[in-house]
Coordinates of C-alpha atoms in Angstrom, one line a residue:
Chain A
M282 CA -13.3 2.8 -8.9
G283 CA -13.2 6.5 -10.5
L284 CA -9.7 5.7 -12.9
V285 CA -12.0 2.7 -13.9
L286 CA -15.6 4.8 -14.6
L287 CA -13.4 7.4 -16.0
A288 CA -11.7 4.8 -18.3
F289 CA -15.1 3.2 -18.6
S290 CA -16.7 6.6 -20.2
L291 CA -13.8 7.5 -22.2
Q292 CA -14.3 4.3 -24.6
V293 CA -18.3 4.7 -25.0
I294 CA -17.3 8.2 -26.1
I295 CA -14.8 7.3 -28.3
W296 CA -17.2 4.4 -30.0
K297 CA -20.0 6.8 -30.3
I298 CA -17.9 8.3 -32.9
R299 CA -16.1 5.6 -34.4
I300 CA -15.6 2.3 -33.1
P301 CA -12.1 1.1 -34.1
Y302 CA -11.1 -2.2 -36.2
L303 CA -8.9 -3.6 -33.3
Q304 CA -11.6 -3.1 -30.3
T305 CA -10.0 -5.0 -27.2
R306 CA -6.7 -3.3 -27.9
A307 CA -8.4 0.0 -27.9
I308 CA -10.1 -0.7 -24.6
V309 CA -6.1 -2.0 -23.4
L310 CA -4.6 1.5 -24.3
I311 CA -7.4 3.5 -23.3
F312 CA -7.2 1.4 -19.5
L313 CA -3.5 1.6 -19.5
G314 CA -3.4 5.4 -20.7
V315 CA -5.8 6.7 -18.0
L316 CA -3.7 4.2 -15.2
A317 CA -0.5 5.7 -16.4
G318 CA -2.2 10.0 -16.6
S319 CA -3.4 9.1 -13.4
W320 CA 0.3 7.9 -12.4
G321 CA 1.6 11.0 -13.7
A322 CA -1.0 13.6 -12.3
A323 CA -0.2 12.2 -9.3
W324 CA 3.2 12.5 -9.1
L325 CA 3.4 16.3 -10.4
L326 CA 0.4 16.7 -7.8
S327 CA 2.9 16.1 -5.4
W328 CA 5.4 18.3 -6.5
V329 CA 3.2 21.2 -7.5
A330 CA 0.7 20.9 -4.3
P331 CA 2.7 18.6 -1.7
E332 CA -0.2 20.3 0.6
W333 CA -2.7 17.4 -1.2
Q334 CA -0.3 14.5 -0.2
P335 CA -2.2 12.9 2.3
L336 CA -5.0 12.5 -0.4
L337 CA -2.6 10.7 -3.0
P338 CA -1.1 7.0 -2.9
A339 CA 1.3 7.0 0.6
D340 CA 3.7 4.5 -1.8
I341 CA 5.2 2.1 -4.1
F342 CA 2.5 -0.6 -2.6
A343 CA -0.4 2.0 -3.0
Y344 CA 0.5 2.7 -6.8
G345 CA 0.3 -0.9 -7.0
H346 CA -2.4 -2.1 -5.5
I347 CA -4.3 0.6 -7.6
A348 CA -2.3 -1.1 -10.8
L349 CA -3.8 -4.6 -9.6
F350 CA -7.5 -2.8 -9.2
V351 CA -7.8 -1.3 -12.5
L352 CA -5.8 -4.2 -14.4
S353 CA -8.2 -6.8 -13.0
C354 CA -11.4 -4.6 -13.7
L355 CA -9.8 -4.1 -17.1
L356 CA -9.1 -8.2 -17.7
A357 CA -12.0 -8.9 -16.2
Y358 CA -13.9 -6.2 -18.9
I359 CA -12.4 -7.2 -21.8
I360 CA -13.7 -10.7 -21.2
T361 CA -17.0 -9.3 -20.8
Y362 CA -16.9 -7.5 -23.5
S363 CA -16.0 -10.0 -26.2
A364 CA -19.8 -11.8 -25.4
L365 CA -20.7 -7.8 -26.3
E366 CA -18.5 -7.9 -29.4
A367 CA -18.7 -11.1 -30.7
E368 CA -22.7 -12.9 -31.4
S369 CA -23.4 -14.7 -28.8
P370 CA -25.4 -18.1 -29.8
T371 CA -26.7 -18.5 -26.5
L372 CA -27.6 -15.4 -26.0
T373 CA -29.1 -15.2 -29.3
M374 CA -31.1 -18.9 -28.3
V375 CA -32.5 -16.8 -25.3
R376 CA -33.4 -14.0 -26.8
Q377 CA -35.5 -15.8 -30.0
I378 CA -37.3 -17.5 -27.6
L379 CA -38.2 -14.7 -25.8
A380 CA -39.0 -12.6 -28.4
A381 CA -41.5 -15.9 -29.4
G382 CA -43.8 -15.0 -26.6
P383 CA -45.8 -17.5 -25.0
A384 CA -46.2 -19.6 -28.2
G385 CA -42.5 -20.6 -27.6
L386 CA -40.1 -21.6 -30.1
D387 CA -39.3 -25.3 -32.1
K388 CA -35.9 -26.4 -33.0
T389 CA -35.8 -26.0 -36.7
S390 CA -35.9 -22.1 -36.1
F391 CA -32.9 -22.2 -34.5
S392 CA -31.0 -24.1 -38.0
K393 CA -33.1 -21.4 -39.9
S394 CA -31.6 -18.5 -38.2
L395 CA -28.0 -19.5 -36.7
T396 CA -26.6 -20.2 -39.7
A397 CA -22.7 -20.8 -39.9
D398 CA -22.5 -17.5 -41.9
L399 CA -23.4 -16.0 -38.4
L400 CA -21.6 -18.3 -36.1
L401 CA -18.6 -19.7 -37.4
V402 CA -17.5 -17.7 -40.6
P403 CA -17.0 -14.1 -38.5
R404 CA -15.7 -16.0 -35.5
C405 CA -12.8 -17.4 -38.3
Q406 CA -12.7 -13.5 -39.4
D407 CA -11.7 -12.9 -35.8
L408 CA -8.5 -15.4 -35.9
L409 CA -7.3 -13.7 -38.7
R410 CA -8.2 -9.8 -37.8
D411 CA -6.5 -11.0 -34.4
Q412 CA -3.9 -11.9 -36.4
M413 CA -4.1 -15.7 -34.6
A414 CA -4.2 -17.1 -38.0
Y415 CA -3.4 -15.9 -41.8
L416 CA -4.7 -17.0 -44.9
D417 CA -2.5 -19.4 -47.0
A418 CA -4.4 -19.6 -50.5
D419 CA -7.8 -20.8 -49.2
R420 CA -6.3 -22.5 -46.1
F421 CA -6.4 -21.4 -42.2
R422 CA -2.9 -21.5 -40.8
L423 CA -2.1 -21.0 -36.8
T424 CA 0.3 -17.9 -36.7
P425 CA 2.4 -18.5 -33.9
K426 CA -0.2 -16.6 -31.4
G427 CA -2.7 -18.9 -32.5
K428 CA -0.6 -22.1 -32.2
L429 CA 0.2 -20.6 -28.2
I430 CA -3.5 -20.0 -27.1
A431 CA -3.6 -23.7 -29.1
K432 CA -1.2 -25.1 -26.6
L433 CA -2.4 -22.9 -23.9
F434 CA -5.7 -24.8 -23.9
L435 CA -4.9 -27.4 -24.9
Y436 CA -2.8 -28.3 -22.3
Y437 CA -5.6 -26.8 -19.6
R438 CA -8.2 -29.2 -20.7
R439 CA -6.0 -31.7 -20.5
L440 CA -5.0 -31.2 -17.0
M441 CA -8.8 -31.5 -16.4
G442 CA -9.4 -34.3 -18.2
A443 CA -11.4 -32.5 -21.1
G444 CA -12.6 -32.7 -24.7
L445 CA -12.3 -29.9 -27.2
G446 CA -15.1 -28.2 -26.3
G447 CA -17.0 -25.6 -27.9
Chain B
M6 CA -3.4 -11.8 -1.4
P7 CA -5.9 -11.7 -4.2
L8 CA -3.1 -13.3 -6.1
L9 CA -2.3 -15.7 -3.8
G10 CA -6.5 -16.5 -3.2
L11 CA -6.6 -16.9 -7.2
G12 CA -3.3 -19.9 -6.8
A13 CA -5.2 -21.1 -4.1
N14 CA -8.7 -20.8 -6.2
V15 CA -6.9 -22.5 -9.3
I16 CA -5.0 -25.6 -7.7
S17 CA -8.2 -26.8 -5.5
Q18 CA -10.5 -26.1 -8.8
L19 CA -8.1 -28.8 -10.3
L20 CA -7.9 -31.1 -7.3
L21 CA -11.7 -31.5 -6.9
L22 CA -12.2 -32.0 -10.6
R23 CA -9.6 -34.4 -10.8
W24 CA -9.1 -36.3 -7.5
A25 CA -12.5 -35.7 -6.2
R26 CA -14.5 -36.3 -9.5
F27 CA -16.4 -33.0 -8.6
R28 CA -18.4 -31.9 -11.5
L29 CA -17.0 -28.6 -13.7
L30 CA -19.5 -26.1 -12.4
P31 CA -19.2 -27.5 -8.6
S32 CA -15.5 -27.4 -8.8
L33 CA -15.5 -23.7 -10.0
F34 CA -18.0 -22.7 -7.2
C35 CA -15.5 -24.3 -4.1
G36 CA -12.7 -23.4 -5.6
F37 CA -13.3 -19.8 -5.6
F38 CA -15.2 -20.0 -2.3
L39 CA -12.2 -21.5 -1.0
G40 CA -9.5 -18.8 -2.5
F41 CA -12.0 -16.4 -1.2
L42 CA -11.2 -17.2 2.8
V43 CA -7.8 -17.7 2.2
V44 CA -7.9 -13.7 0.7
F45 CA -9.9 -13.5 4.0
F46 CA -7.8 -15.0 6.3
L47 CA -4.4 -14.0 5.0
D48 CA -5.2 -10.3 5.0
S49 CA -6.7 -10.3 8.9
L50 CA -3.7 -12.4 9.7
T51 CA -1.1 -10.2 7.7
Y52 CA -2.9 -7.2 9.1
L53 CA -3.8 -7.4 12.1
S54 CA -0.2 -9.2 13.2
L55 CA 1.1 -5.7 12.0
K56 CA -1.2 -3.3 13.7
R57 CA -3.1 -5.3 15.7
L58 CA -6.6 -3.4 15.7
I59 CA -9.4 -3.8 13.4
S60 CA -9.3 -0.1 11.6
A61 CA -11.5 1.7 8.9
E62 CA -7.9 1.3 6.1
F63 CA -8.3 -3.0 7.5
V64 CA -12.0 -2.7 6.3
Y65 CA -11.1 -0.6 2.9
L66 CA -8.0 -3.3 2.2
L67 CA -10.1 -6.0 2.5
L68 CA -12.6 -5.0 0.8
T69 CA -10.7 -4.1 -2.3
N70 CA -8.4 -7.1 -2.0
I71 CA -12.0 -9.0 -1.9
I72 CA -13.1 -7.3 -5.2
I73 CA -9.8 -7.6 -6.7
Y74 CA -9.8 -11.7 -6.1
G75 CA -14.1 -11.8 -7.4
L76 CA -12.6 -10.2 -10.8
L77 CA -9.7 -12.8 -10.6
G78 CA -12.1 -15.2 -9.8
Y79 CA -14.3 -14.4 -12.9
C80 CA -11.5 -14.0 -14.9
Y81 CA -10.3 -17.7 -14.1
F82 CA -14.2 -18.7 -14.5
H83 CA -14.1 -17.3 -18.3
F84 CA -11.2 -18.9 -19.5
I85 CA -12.5 -22.3 -18.5
N86 CA -15.3 -21.2 -20.2
A87 CA -13.4 -19.9 -23.2
G88 CA -12.8 -23.6 -23.2
E89 CA -15.8 -25.5 -22.7
T90 CA -17.9 -23.3 -25.1
G91 CA -15.7 -20.7 -26.8
R92 CA -15.9 -21.2 -30.9
R93 CA -13.1 -19.2 -31.5
V94 CA -11.0 -21.7 -29.2
R95 CA -12.4 -24.8 -30.6
I96 CA -11.5 -23.5 -34.3
I97 CA -7.7 -22.7 -32.9
L98 CA -7.9 -26.2 -31.5
E99 CA -9.1 -28.0 -34.3
L100 CA -6.5 -26.1 -36.8
Y101 CA -4.0 -27.0 -34.4
Q102 CA -4.7 -30.4 -34.5
A103 CA -5.0 -30.5 -38.0
G104 CA -1.8 -29.5 -38.8
N105 CA -1.7 -28.4 -42.5
G106 CA -4.2 -26.0 -42.0
L107 CA -8.1 -26.3 -43.1
T108 CA -10.5 -24.6 -45.3
L109 CA -13.3 -22.7 -44.5
E110 CA -15.5 -25.9 -45.8
E111 CA -13.3 -28.1 -43.9
I112 CA -13.7 -26.3 -40.8
L113 CA -17.4 -26.0 -40.9
K114 CA -17.1 -29.9 -41.6
R115 CA -15.7 -30.5 -38.4
Y116 CA -17.4 -28.0 -36.4
S117 CA -20.9 -27.0 -37.7
A118 CA -23.8 -24.4 -36.5
A119 CA -26.3 -27.6 -36.2
E120 CA -23.3 -28.8 -33.1
V121 CA -23.1 -25.6 -31.6
I122 CA -26.8 -24.6 -31.3
D123 CA -27.5 -29.1 -30.4
K124 CA -24.4 -28.5 -27.2
R125 CA -26.3 -24.7 -25.9
L126 CA -29.4 -26.4 -26.2
K127 CA -28.3 -29.3 -24.2
R128 CA -26.7 -27.2 -21.6
L129 CA -29.8 -24.5 -21.8
L130 CA -32.0 -27.8 -20.7
D131 CA -29.5 -29.5 -18.3
N132 CA -29.4 -26.3 -16.1
R133 CA -32.7 -25.3 -16.3
Q134 CA -32.6 -22.3 -18.1
I135 CA -35.2 -23.1 -20.5
F136 CA -37.8 -26.0 -20.7
Q137 CA -39.3 -28.3 -23.4
K138 CA -42.7 -28.7 -24.0
D139 CA -44.1 -30.8 -26.9
D140 CA -41.2 -29.9 -29.0
R141 CA -41.4 -26.2 -27.9
Y142 CA -39.1 -24.3 -26.2
F143 CA -39.7 -21.8 -23.2
V144 CA -37.2 -19.3 -20.9
N145 CA -37.4 -19.7 -17.6
R146 CA -37.7 -17.2 -15.3
S147 CA -33.8 -17.4 -14.7
L148 CA -30.3 -15.9 -14.0
M149 CA -30.2 -16.2 -18.1
L150 CA -33.1 -14.2 -18.5
Y151 CA -32.3 -11.4 -16.5
V152 CA -28.3 -11.8 -18.3
T153 CA -29.9 -11.7 -21.7
K154 CA -31.6 -8.9 -21.3
L155 CA -28.6 -7.3 -19.4
M156 CA -26.4 -7.9 -22.2
I157 CA -28.9 -6.2 -24.9
M158 CA -29.4 -3.3 -23.1
A159 CA -25.4 -3.1 -22.5
K160 CA -24.8 -3.9 -26.7
L161 CA -27.1 -1.2 -27.2
F162 CA -25.5 1.5 -24.9
I163 CA -22.2 0.9 -26.1
L164 CA -22.3 -0.7 -29.6
G165 CA -25.6 0.9 -30.5
K166 CA -26.9 -2.0 -31.9
E167 CA -28.1 -5.5 -30.5
S168 CA -26.7 -8.0 -32.6
E169 CA -23.7 -8.5 -34.8
G170 CA -26.6 -8.5 -37.9
R171 CA -28.2 -5.2 -37.2

């Protein structure tokens, strides 16, 4: 848990200085760096100060268990972070209704504020930034990475008997 | 054990959805619970058959594995959710099905901001997160309310702003 908190604190400090262009990749690097660093520190400590041995992971399975915990936290955090990074339409709608107060909000207010420029154009740009698509003249085309993701979701949605979603 | 639990979660969720005709959300919750049972019983059986006593080590191990399983289950839930509601995934699937790429205008014709709003309004109303009275929308005192407030706080803390626009 300490490693996860350390990685998260490091991320917040870096983000306060400058938010990286590829945010998800930066988070992965921070978490994996902290994990690798802790392994290195534990290995070094076992050589330098053997009296600390009882406090260190006992065997390779214990190291693996710690790695599994950190990687699970990393995956869950990346997924949650994507909702922070991008504008969530559902959260925005709830936020707008809340802001309207006891008078409530009518449907036209949503279509005025939640335009394609806010909801969909940035997501198309995300695909370019994350190298899932590229621009060929003015056409968006999928990269091999984008095609792989499309196949994965299509296969799984077929397995569930579902349509395109969205 | 957490990985076995995740496997049990995924398989039972798909079986419940396709063959037992469960709705998506109940199938996800039941799958998660069945996976939890697998982690709990396999962990308990393995440990007790090896050590034959309940110790602090056992409680620690079980708790850690349950947390790891919970995190992996959360990731699976969001993987399904991304296929259901994710705009990036929907755009990728549109591009994949188009074959020859799409211009931004063609993407917005196939997947409009109005569709994004309508689908989310329906989901929020169906799940009773919001309610409608005289063509105006109001927020129920629901989980969504707290999630929205939590996300706003997290955005302000990490990104220093509460939306992509401001």
